[in-house]
Coordinates of C-alpha atoms in Angstrom, one line a residue:
M1 CA 30.8 -9.1 -10.4
N2 CA 29.3 -8.7 -6.9
W3 CA 25.8 -9.9 -7.3
N4 CA 25.7 -12.3 -10.3
T5 CA 25.9 -15.9 -9.3
E6 CA 23.3 -17.8 -7.3
S7 CA 25.5 -17.8 -4.2
Q8 CA 26.2 -14.1 -4.6
L9 CA 22.4 -13.4 -4.8
E10 CA 21.8 -15.4 -1.7
D11 CA 24.5 -13.4 0.1
L12 CA 22.9 -10.2 -1.1
I13 CA 19.4 -11.1 0.1
C14 CA 20.8 -12.1 3.5
Q15 CA 22.6 -8.8 3.7
L16 CA 19.5 -6.8 2.7
V17 CA 17.4 -8.7 5.2
S18 CA 20.0 -8.2 8.0
W19 CA 19.4 -4.4 7.6
D20 CA 16.3 -4.3 9.7
S21 CA 14.0 -1.8 8.0
R22 CA 10.6 -2.3 9.7
T23 CA 8.2 0.6 8.8
G24 CA 8.5 3.5 11.1
T25 CA 11.8 2.4 12.7
E26 CA 15.3 3.8 12.7
G27 CA 16.3 1.0 10.4
E28 CA 14.0 2.2 7.7
I29 CA 15.7 5.6 7.9
L30 CA 19.2 4.1 7.7
F31 CA 18.5 1.5 5.0
P32 CA 18.9 3.7 1.8
Y33 CA 22.2 5.1 3.2
K34 CA 23.5 1.6 3.6
L35 CA 22.4 0.6 0.2
K36 CA 23.9 3.7 -1.4
D37 CA 27.2 2.9 0.2
E38 CA 26.9 -0.7 -1.2
L39 CA 26.2 0.5 -4.7
F40 CA 29.3 2.7 -4.6
K41 CA 31.2 -0.6 -4.8
L42 CA 30.5 -0.3 -8.5
D43 CA 33.1 1.9 -10.3
Y44 CA 30.3 3.2 -12.5
F45 CA 28.8 5.1 -9.5
M46 CA 32.2 6.2 -8.2
D47 CA 32.7 7.8 -11.6
N48 CA 29.1 9.1 -11.8
P49 CA 28.1 9.8 -8.1
G50 CA 25.3 12.1 -9.3
F51 CA 23.5 9.1 -10.7
L52 CA 22.8 7.9 -7.1
E53 CA 20.3 10.1 -5.4
L54 CA 18.4 10.2 -2.1
H55 CA 14.9 11.7 -2.3
D56 CA 13.3 13.1 0.9
A57 CA 10.1 11.1 1.8
G58 CA 9.4 12.9 5.1
R59 CA 10.1 11.9 8.7
E60 CA 13.8 11.5 7.9
R61 CA 13.1 8.7 5.4
N62 CA 14.4 8.7 1.9
A63 CA 13.8 6.9 -1.4
L64 CA 17.0 6.0 -3.4
S65 CA 17.4 6.1 -7.2
G66 CA 20.3 4.6 -9.1
L67 CA 20.6 5.3 -12.8
Y68 CA 22.5 3.4 -15.4
R69 CA 22.7 5.6 -18.5
S70 CA 23.8 3.7 -21.5
G71 CA 24.6 6.7 -23.8
Q72 CA 23.0 4.7 -26.7
T73 CA 19.3 5.4 -26.2
D74 CA 16.8 7.4 -24.2
R75 CA 14.6 4.3 -23.6
T76 CA 14.5 3.6 -19.9
I77 CA 13.2 0.8 -17.6
I78 CA 12.1 1.9 -14.1
L79 CA 12.8 -0.8 -11.6
I80 CA 10.4 -0.3 -8.7
S81 CA 10.8 -1.8 -5.2
H82 CA 10.2 -1.0 -1.6
F83 CA 12.7 -1.8 1.2
D84 CA 10.5 -1.4 4.3
T85 CA 9.0 -4.5 6.0
V86 CA 6.2 -5.2 8.4
H87 CA 7.0 -5.7 12.1
T88 CA 8.0 -9.0 13.8
K89 CA 5.8 -9.4 16.9
E90 CA 4.7 -12.8 15.8
F91 CA 8.3 -14.1 16.1
G92 CA 8.2 -13.9 19.9
S93 CA 11.2 -15.6 21.3
R94 CA 12.6 -16.1 17.8
S95 CA 12.9 -12.4 17.2
R96 CA 16.7 -12.6 17.3
F97 CA 16.6 -14.7 14.1
A98 CA 14.0 -12.6 12.2
F99 CA 16.6 -10.8 10.1
S100 CA 19.1 -13.6 9.8
P101 CA 17.7 -15.9 7.1
R102 CA 20.3 -18.7 7.2
E103 CA 20.1 -18.8 11.0
L104 CA 16.3 -18.7 11.1
T105 CA 16.1 -21.4 8.4
Q106 CA 18.4 -23.7 10.4
H107 CA 16.5 -22.9 13.6
F108 CA 13.3 -24.0 12.0
R109 CA 15.0 -27.3 10.8
E110 CA 16.0 -28.0 14.4
N111 CA 12.4 -27.3 15.6
M112 CA 10.2 -28.8 12.8
N113 CA 7.8 -30.2 15.4
D114 CA 6.6 -26.6 15.9
F115 CA 5.1 -26.7 12.4
S116 CA 2.8 -29.0 10.5
G117 CA 1.7 -29.7 6.9
E118 CA 3.0 -27.6 4.1
V119 CA 5.4 -25.5 6.3
E120 CA 7.1 -28.6 7.7
E121 CA 7.5 -30.1 4.2
D122 CA 9.1 -26.8 2.9
I123 CA 11.5 -26.8 5.8
K124 CA 12.5 -30.4 5.1
S125 CA 13.0 -29.8 1.4
G126 CA 15.7 -27.2 1.9
D127 CA 14.2 -25.3 -1.0
Y128 CA 13.2 -22.3 1.1
L129 CA 15.0 -19.4 2.9
F130 CA 13.0 -18.0 5.8
G131 CA 13.1 -14.5 7.3
R132 CA 11.3 -11.2 7.5
G133 CA 11.5 -9.4 4.1
T134 CA 12.9 -12.4 2.2
M135 CA 9.7 -12.6 0.1
D136 CA 8.1 -9.2 0.7
M137 CA 10.1 -7.7 -0.9
K138 CA 13.8 -7.5 -0.5
M139 CA 14.4 -10.2 -3.0
G140 CA 12.7 -8.0 -5.6
L141 CA 15.2 -5.3 -4.8
A142 CA 18.1 -7.8 -4.9
L143 CA 17.0 -8.8 -8.4
H144 CA 17.0 -5.2 -9.5
I145 CA 20.5 -4.6 -8.1
H146 CA 21.6 -7.7 -10.0
L147 CA 20.1 -6.3 -13.2
L148 CA 21.7 -2.9 -12.6
E149 CA 25.1 -4.4 -12.1
K150 CA 24.9 -6.6 -15.1
A151 CA 23.7 -3.8 -17.3
I152 CA 26.7 -1.7 -16.2
Q153 CA 29.3 -4.5 -16.6
E154 CA 28.0 -5.7 -20.0
R155 CA 27.1 -2.1 -21.2
W156 CA 23.5 -2.9 -22.1
P157 CA 22.0 -0.6 -24.8
V158 CA 19.1 0.4 -22.6
N159 CA 18.9 2.7 -19.5
L160 CA 17.9 1.3 -16.1
L161 CA 16.7 3.5 -13.2
L162 CA 16.5 1.6 -9.9
L163 CA 14.0 3.2 -7.6
T164 CA 13.5 1.8 -4.1
V165 CA 11.3 3.4 -1.5
P166 CA 10.3 3.3 2.1
D167 CA 6.8 3.1 3.7
E168 CA 5.0 0.9 1.2
E169 CA 3.6 -1.2 4.0
V170 CA 1.6 1.7 5.6
D171 CA 1.0 4.8 3.5
S172 CA 3.3 4.5 0.5
A173 CA 4.9 7.9 1.4
G174 CA 8.1 6.8 -0.4
M175 CA 6.4 6.1 -3.7
R176 CA 4.2 9.1 -3.6
T177 CA 7.3 11.2 -3.1
A178 CA 9.2 9.4 -5.8
V179 CA 6.5 10.0 -8.3
E180 CA 7.0 13.7 -7.8
K181 CA 10.7 13.3 -8.4
L182 CA 10.5 11.1 -11.5
D183 CA 9.4 13.9 -13.8
G184 CA 12.5 15.9 -12.7
L185 CA 14.8 12.8 -13.2
K186 CA 13.3 12.3 -16.7
R187 CA 14.1 15.9 -17.7
K188 CA 17.4 16.0 -16.0
H189 CA 18.8 12.9 -17.7
G190 CA 16.7 12.9 -20.9
L191 CA 14.9 9.7 -20.2
D192 CA 12.1 8.1 -22.1
I193 CA 10.2 5.7 -19.8
S194 CA 9.4 2.5 -21.7
L195 CA 8.4 0.3 -18.8
F196 CA 7.8 0.2 -15.1
L197 CA 9.0 -3.1 -13.8
N198 CA 8.0 -4.0 -10.2
S199 CA 9.1 -7.3 -8.7
E200 CA 6.7 -7.8 -5.8
P201 CA 6.7 -11.6 -5.1
S202 CA 4.3 -14.1 -6.6
F203 CA 1.6 -14.5 -3.9
T204 CA -0.2 -17.7 -3.4
Q205 CA -4.0 -17.4 -4.1
R206 CA -5.0 -20.2 -1.7
P207 CA -3.3 -22.6 0.8
E208 CA -0.8 -25.0 -0.8
D209 CA -1.0 -23.1 -4.1
P210 CA 2.0 -24.1 -6.2
N211 CA 1.4 -21.8 -9.1
Y212 CA 3.7 -19.0 -10.3
Y213 CA 1.9 -15.7 -11.0
I214 CA 2.8 -12.6 -12.9
Y215 CA 0.7 -9.4 -12.7
S216 CA -0.4 -7.0 -15.3
G217 CA -2.3 -4.7 -12.9
S218 CA -2.6 -3.8 -9.3
I219 CA -5.8 -3.7 -7.2
G220 CA -7.0 -0.4 -5.7
K221 CA -7.7 0.2 -2.0
I222 CA -9.6 3.1 -0.6
M223 CA -10.9 3.8 3.0
P224 CA -14.3 5.4 3.2
S225 CA -14.7 6.3 6.9
A226 CA -17.2 7.9 9.3
L227 CA -17.4 10.0 12.4
F228 CA -20.5 9.3 14.4
Y229 CA -21.3 12.2 16.8
G230 CA -24.2 11.4 19.2
I231 CA -25.6 13.1 22.3
E232 CA -23.9 12.1 25.6
T233 CA -25.9 11.0 28.6
H234 CA -25.4 9.1 31.9
A235 CA -25.6 5.3 31.5
G236 CA -28.4 5.4 34.0
E237 CA -30.5 7.5 31.7
P238 CA -29.7 6.0 28.3
L239 CA -32.5 7.5 26.3
R240 CA -31.7 11.0 27.3
G241 CA -28.9 10.8 24.8
L242 CA -27.9 8.9 21.7
N243 CA -25.0 6.6 21.9
A244 CA -22.5 7.0 19.0
Y245 CA -21.8 3.2 19.2
Y246 CA -25.4 2.6 18.4
M247 CA -25.2 4.8 15.4
A248 CA -22.0 3.3 14.2
S249 CA -23.3 -0.3 14.4
F250 CA -25.8 0.4 11.6
L251 CA -23.2 1.5 9.1
N252 CA -20.7 -1.1 10.3
Q253 CA -23.2 -3.8 9.6
K254 CA -24.2 -2.3 6.2
M255 CA -20.6 -2.0 5.1
E256 CA -19.4 -5.4 6.3
F257 CA -19.4 -7.9 3.3
T258 CA -21.6 -5.7 1.2
D259 CA -21.6 -6.3 -2.5
A260 CA -22.4 -2.7 -3.3
F261 CA -18.8 -2.1 -4.4
S262 CA -18.1 -5.5 -5.9
E263 CA -16.3 -5.7 -9.3
E264 CA -15.3 -8.5 -11.6
E265 CA -12.8 -8.1 -14.3
Y266 CA -11.0 -10.9 -16.3
G267 CA -12.8 -13.4 -14.1
E268 CA -11.2 -11.9 -11.0
K269 CA -13.3 -10.4 -8.1
T270 CA -12.6 -7.8 -5.6
P271 CA -12.6 -9.0 -2.0
L272 CA -15.6 -7.9 0.0
P273 CA -15.4 -4.7 2.2
L274 CA -15.0 -4.9 5.9
T275 CA -14.5 -2.7 8.9
L276 CA -10.8 -2.2 9.6
K277 CA -11.2 -0.3 12.8
S278 CA -14.0 1.1 14.9
Y279 CA -13.1 3.0 18.0
D280 CA -14.1 5.5 20.7
L281 CA -12.6 9.0 20.7
K282 CA -13.4 9.2 24.4
E283 CA -10.1 8.5 26.0
D284 CA -11.2 7.8 29.6
Y285 CA -13.6 5.4 31.2
S286 CA -16.8 6.8 32.8
T287 CA -20.5 6.1 32.9
Q288 CA -21.1 8.8 30.4
T289 CA -22.1 7.3 27.1
S290 CA -19.8 7.8 24.1
H291 CA -20.9 10.6 21.8
H292 CA -18.0 10.3 19.2
V293 CA -17.0 7.0 17.5
A294 CA -15.0 6.5 14.4
S295 CA -15.1 3.7 11.8
L296 CA -12.8 3.0 8.9
Y297 CA -13.8 0.6 6.1
N298 CA -11.6 -1.2 3.6
V299 CA -12.9 -1.2 0.0
F300 CA -11.0 -2.7 -3.0
T301 CA -11.4 -1.4 -6.5
M302 CA -10.7 -2.4 -10.1
R303 CA -12.4 0.1 -12.4
Q304 CA -14.1 2.3 -9.9
N305 CA -12.6 5.6 -8.9
A306 CA -12.9 7.7 -5.8
E307 CA -16.0 9.5 -6.9
D308 CA -17.7 6.2 -7.8
I309 CA -17.0 4.8 -4.3
F310 CA -18.0 7.9 -2.4
V311 CA -21.3 8.3 -4.1
K312 CA -22.2 4.7 -3.2
Y313 CA -20.8 5.0 0.3
D314 CA -22.6 8.2 1.1
F315 CA -25.8 6.6 0.0
L316 CA -25.3 3.6 2.2
A317 CA -24.4 5.9 5.1
K318 CA -27.7 7.9 4.7
E319 CA -29.6 4.6 4.5
A320 CA -27.9 3.3 7.6
M321 CA -28.7 6.5 9.6
K322 CA -32.3 6.4 8.4
E323 CA -32.6 2.8 9.7
C324 CA -30.9 3.8 12.9
Q325 CA -33.4 6.7 13.4
E326 CA -36.4 4.5 12.7
Q327 CA -35.3 1.8 15.2
Y328 CA -34.3 4.5 17.8
E329 CA -37.8 6.1 17.5
T330 CA -39.5 2.7 17.8
I331 CA -37.6 2.2 21.1
C332 CA -38.5 5.6 22.3
R333 CA -42.2 4.9 21.7
R334 CA -41.9 1.6 23.5
E335 CA -40.3 3.4 26.5
N336 CA -42.7 6.4 26.3
T337 CA -39.8 8.8 25.7
R338 CA -39.3 11.7 23.3
P339 CA -36.4 11.3 20.8
V340 CA -33.5 13.6 21.5
G341 CA -33.1 14.5 17.8
Q342 CA -33.0 13.6 14.1
I343 CA -29.8 12.1 12.8
R344 CA -28.2 14.1 10.0
T345 CA -25.6 12.8 7.5
M346 CA -23.1 15.2 6.0
S347 CA -20.0 14.7 3.9
Y348 CA -16.7 16.1 5.3
R349 CA -16.8 18.7 2.5
E350 CA -20.3 19.8 3.6
L351 CA -19.1 19.9 7.3
Y352 CA -16.0 21.9 6.3
E353 CA -18.1 24.5 4.4
Y354 CA -20.6 24.8 7.2
T355 CA -17.8 25.3 9.8
L356 CA -16.1 27.8 7.5
K357 CA -19.3 29.8 7.2
K358 CA -20.0 29.7 10.9
L359 CA -16.4 30.3 12.3
G360 CA -14.6 32.0 9.5
A361 CA -11.3 30.9 7.7
E362 CA -8.9 31.7 10.6
K363 CA -10.7 29.7 13.3
T364 CA -11.4 26.8 10.8
D365 CA -7.7 26.7 9.8
A366 CA -6.8 26.7 13.5
I367 CA -8.9 23.5 14.0
L368 CA -6.9 21.8 11.3
D369 CA -3.6 23.1 12.7
I370 CA -4.2 21.7 16.1
Y371 CA -4.1 18.1 14.8
V372 CA -1.9 18.5 11.8
D373 CA 1.0 19.4 14.0
R374 CA 0.6 16.4 16.4
D375 CA 3.3 13.8 15.8
D376 CA 1.6 11.3 18.1
L377 CA -1.3 10.9 15.8
D378 CA -1.3 9.1 12.4
D379 CA -3.2 10.5 9.4
R380 CA -6.3 8.4 10.1
E381 CA -6.5 9.6 13.7
K382 CA -5.9 13.2 12.6
S383 CA -8.7 13.0 10.1
M384 CA -11.2 11.9 12.8
R385 CA -10.0 14.4 15.3
I386 CA -10.4 17.2 12.8
A387 CA -13.9 16.3 11.9
N388 CA -14.7 15.7 15.6
R389 CA -13.5 19.2 16.6
M390 CA -15.5 20.8 13.8
V391 CA -18.7 19.1 15.0
T392 CA -17.8 20.3 18.6
H393 CA -18.0 23.8 17.3
C394 CA -21.3 23.1 15.5
K395 CA -23.3 21.1 18.1
E396 CA -26.5 22.3 16.5
L397 CA -25.9 19.6 13.9
V398 CA -25.9 16.6 16.2
P399 CA -26.7 13.8 16.2
L400 CA -24.6 13.6 13.1
A401 CA -22.7 11.1 10.9
V402 CA -19.9 12.6 8.9
T403 CA -18.7 10.6 5.8
L404 CA -15.1 11.1 4.7
F405 CA -12.0 9.4 3.3
A406 CA -9.1 8.4 5.5
P407 CA -5.6 7.7 4.1
P408 CA -4.2 5.8 2.4
Y409 CA -5.6 5.6 -1.1
Y410 CA -4.2 3.2 -3.8
P411 CA -5.8 3.8 -7.2
S412 CA -6.3 0.6 -9.2
V413 CA -4.2 0.3 -12.3
N414 CA -4.3 -2.1 -15.2
A415 CA -2.1 -2.6 -18.3
S416 CA -3.5 -5.9 -19.4
E417 CA -4.6 -4.7 -22.8
D418 CA -1.3 -2.9 -23.6
G419 CA 0.4 -4.4 -26.7
L420 CA 3.8 -4.5 -25.1
I421 CA 2.5 -6.1 -21.9
R422 CA 0.6 -8.7 -23.9
D423 CA 3.8 -9.6 -25.7
I424 CA 5.8 -9.7 -22.4
V425 CA 3.2 -12.0 -20.9
G426 CA 3.2 -14.3 -23.9
Y427 CA 7.0 -14.4 -23.9
T428 CA 7.1 -15.1 -20.2
K429 CA 4.7 -18.0 -20.6
S430 CA 6.7 -19.6 -23.4
Y431 CA 10.1 -19.0 -21.9
M432 CA 9.2 -20.5 -18.5
A433 CA 7.5 -23.5 -20.0
E434 CA 10.4 -24.2 -22.3
H435 CA 13.3 -23.6 -19.9
H436 CA 11.8 -24.4 -16.5
S437 CA 8.6 -26.5 -17.1
I438 CA 6.6 -23.7 -15.3
D439 CA 3.3 -22.5 -16.5
P440 CA 2.9 -18.9 -15.3
I441 CA -0.6 -17.6 -14.6
E442 CA -1.4 -14.0 -15.4
V443 CA -3.3 -12.1 -12.7
H444 CA -4.8 -8.9 -13.9
Y445 CA -5.0 -7.2 -10.5
F446 CA -2.2 -7.9 -8.0
N447 CA -4.1 -8.5 -4.8
G448 CA -1.3 -7.6 -2.4
I449 CA -1.6 -3.8 -3.1
S450 CA 1.5 -2.2 -4.6
D451 CA 3.3 1.0 -5.4
L452 CA 2.4 0.5 -9.0
S453 CA -0.9 2.3 -8.0
Y454 CA 1.0 5.5 -8.3
V455 CA 2.1 5.3 -12.0
T456 CA 0.1 5.5 -15.2
Y457 CA -3.0 7.1 -13.5
D458 CA -5.8 7.7 -16.0
S459 CA -4.8 11.0 -17.7
H460 CA -8.5 11.9 -18.2
D461 CA -9.8 11.2 -14.7
D462 CA -10.6 14.1 -12.5
S463 CA -12.6 12.2 -9.9
W464 CA -9.7 12.6 -7.5
E465 CA -11.1 16.0 -6.6
T466 CA -13.8 14.1 -4.7
Y467 CA -11.1 12.4 -2.7
R468 CA -9.3 15.7 -2.1
N469 CA -12.5 17.4 -0.9
N470 CA -13.4 14.7 1.6
T471 CA -10.0 13.9 3.1
P472 CA -9.5 16.2 6.2
V473 CA -5.7 16.0 6.1
W474 CA -5.4 16.6 2.3
D475 CA -2.4 18.7 1.3
R476 CA -1.4 19.1 5.0
T477 CA 0.0 15.7 6.1
Y478 CA -1.2 13.5 3.2
T479 CA -1.5 13.9 -0.6
V480 CA -1.5 11.8 -3.7
P481 CA 0.3 13.4 -6.6
F482 CA -2.5 12.7 -9.1
E483 CA -1.4 15.3 -11.6
E484 CA 2.2 14.0 -11.6
M485 CA 0.9 10.4 -11.9
Q486 CA -1.0 11.4 -15.0
K487 CA 2.2 12.4 -16.7
L488 CA 3.7 8.9 -16.2
Q489 CA 2.0 7.2 -19.0
A490 CA 4.0 4.0 -19.7
P491 CA 3.2 0.3 -19.5
F492 CA 4.0 -1.7 -16.4
I493 CA 4.2 -5.3 -15.2
N494 CA 5.0 -7.1 -11.9
I495 CA 7.2 -10.1 -12.2
G496 CA 9.0 -11.3 -9.0
P497 CA 10.2 -14.3 -7.1
F498 CA 8.0 -17.1 -5.7
G499 CA 7.5 -17.2 -2.0
K500 CA 4.9 -18.0 0.7
D501 CA 3.4 -16.6 3.8
A502 CA 4.2 -12.9 3.5
H503 CA 3.7 -11.0 6.8
K504 CA 3.8 -14.3 8.8
L505 CA 6.3 -16.0 11.0
T506 CA 6.9 -18.5 8.2
E507 CA 7.6 -15.9 5.4
R508 CA 9.9 -17.7 3.0
L509 CA 11.5 -17.5 -0.4
H510 CA 12.0 -20.3 -2.9
R511 CA 15.7 -20.4 -3.5
K512 CA 15.9 -21.8 -7.1
N513 CA 13.1 -19.5 -8.3
A514 CA 14.7 -16.4 -6.7
F515 CA 18.4 -17.1 -7.4
Q516 CA 18.1 -18.8 -10.8
V517 CA 14.7 -18.8 -12.6
T518 CA 13.5 -15.2 -12.0
P519 CA 16.9 -13.5 -12.7
E520 CA 17.2 -15.3 -16.0
L521 CA 13.6 -14.5 -16.9
L522 CA 14.0 -10.7 -16.2
E523 CA 17.3 -10.5 -18.0
N524 CA 15.8 -12.2 -21.1
I525 CA 12.7 -10.0 -21.1
L526 CA 14.8 -6.9 -21.1
K527 CA 17.1 -8.2 -23.9
E528 CA 14.1 -9.4 -26.0
F529 CA 12.1 -6.2 -25.9
F530 CA 14.4 -3.3 -25.1
W531 CA 17.8 -3.8 -26.6
E532 CA 18.3 -1.7 -29.7
A533 CA 20.7 -2.9 -32.4

């Protein structure tokens, strides 16, 4: 076997990490081709080449699926992972080691004085393997490859479908594409999905946290955003206009750390919202005030859907602009100056319909096309530019705040109450305690955000229409396959290796947990719950 022993698993993770696949790079494009070639080392895929498939995820990227079909049952476990990693700017002069785990680990041992506290202790222990992607999440992929090979070699009486995708770290384009393909794979191969198994790593919940976590849900993330369109003026005559920065400051302050969206489930709380980005659409410097500013806000969810969030957000935006207007008018009275206008607040849907009525379908579509076709802009920038251009054609509306959604959107999902998941959690706790003296802690909402958000979407929820209607790039450069997601009704769980410091210079993987403990655990779970006599 190629990927069975502890040393073979270490060789595998080092190989996967050496294939630099940072999001948006050439390496991300090449990775699935390299992995496909690697999987052809198994005679099973040489005999069944149609069971290894690439799935177009846009921008030359591909997801890869690899199917083991037992021939004894339709019951199928979907093994979900992502192979892209975040970038490595923080490595600085150490960049040459970032994708060489053994070399980087040795380099850190030779330079321990650069670190202190917990990191230094972990380097000294020899228990950790350092490197970009070791923890998040190429070891999860390595574990799935291990399971796939073992199932093939030992002819397990259950089907495994390995599904590894690009772009989890930015927009999850890979998983959103894969979801659309899964229904076709189900029908093509006659699969009955029994479980989605993700193996994102066990994230620490606080500094120096030694606990091992498993996850029966994944937190949601959504980005309510706003375009503030004021009235330009010369900086020498500030009150003859209305600065968009001034407008934005009211909503930025109201959104930052608000508890308006807070949720608590199973004793877990959503992190508070904050402003992820606030910027000027004016590209040059001049003494003209800015009349168009964009802000993007991060909101985490548990039970709330897109409509719940937008209703609250739109209300906060209206309150913020009301307060802005009141303070602005107070200043005008103090300076004995007439206000330049009354601030309006409109949703993107309202702005779109207003523009459509004024300009007609052809001209409105042309506005969208201008920005949709620009490869130099990401979906967030395109969203703001589209709204901005619409307002430019409807200047009678200004000063104006436009509320909208900017990609990406990760719906929250939870399987904590599912009977099978309860049994798997219980089994995991008892197995780990008996065999490894580890007491796993169940977290009901994985706080690292994951591709599990795109499976098992509530089959009765139609609130996604609010998201669709208020996302300027919807169905052009960005979409979420809600209807396909609603078809994927199966329990899910996230059990992966223990590591520390994801997305940091000191990202590292616990060797014993990754190469011995977790492989044994996952194999035993599959045998306990999915083998048929």
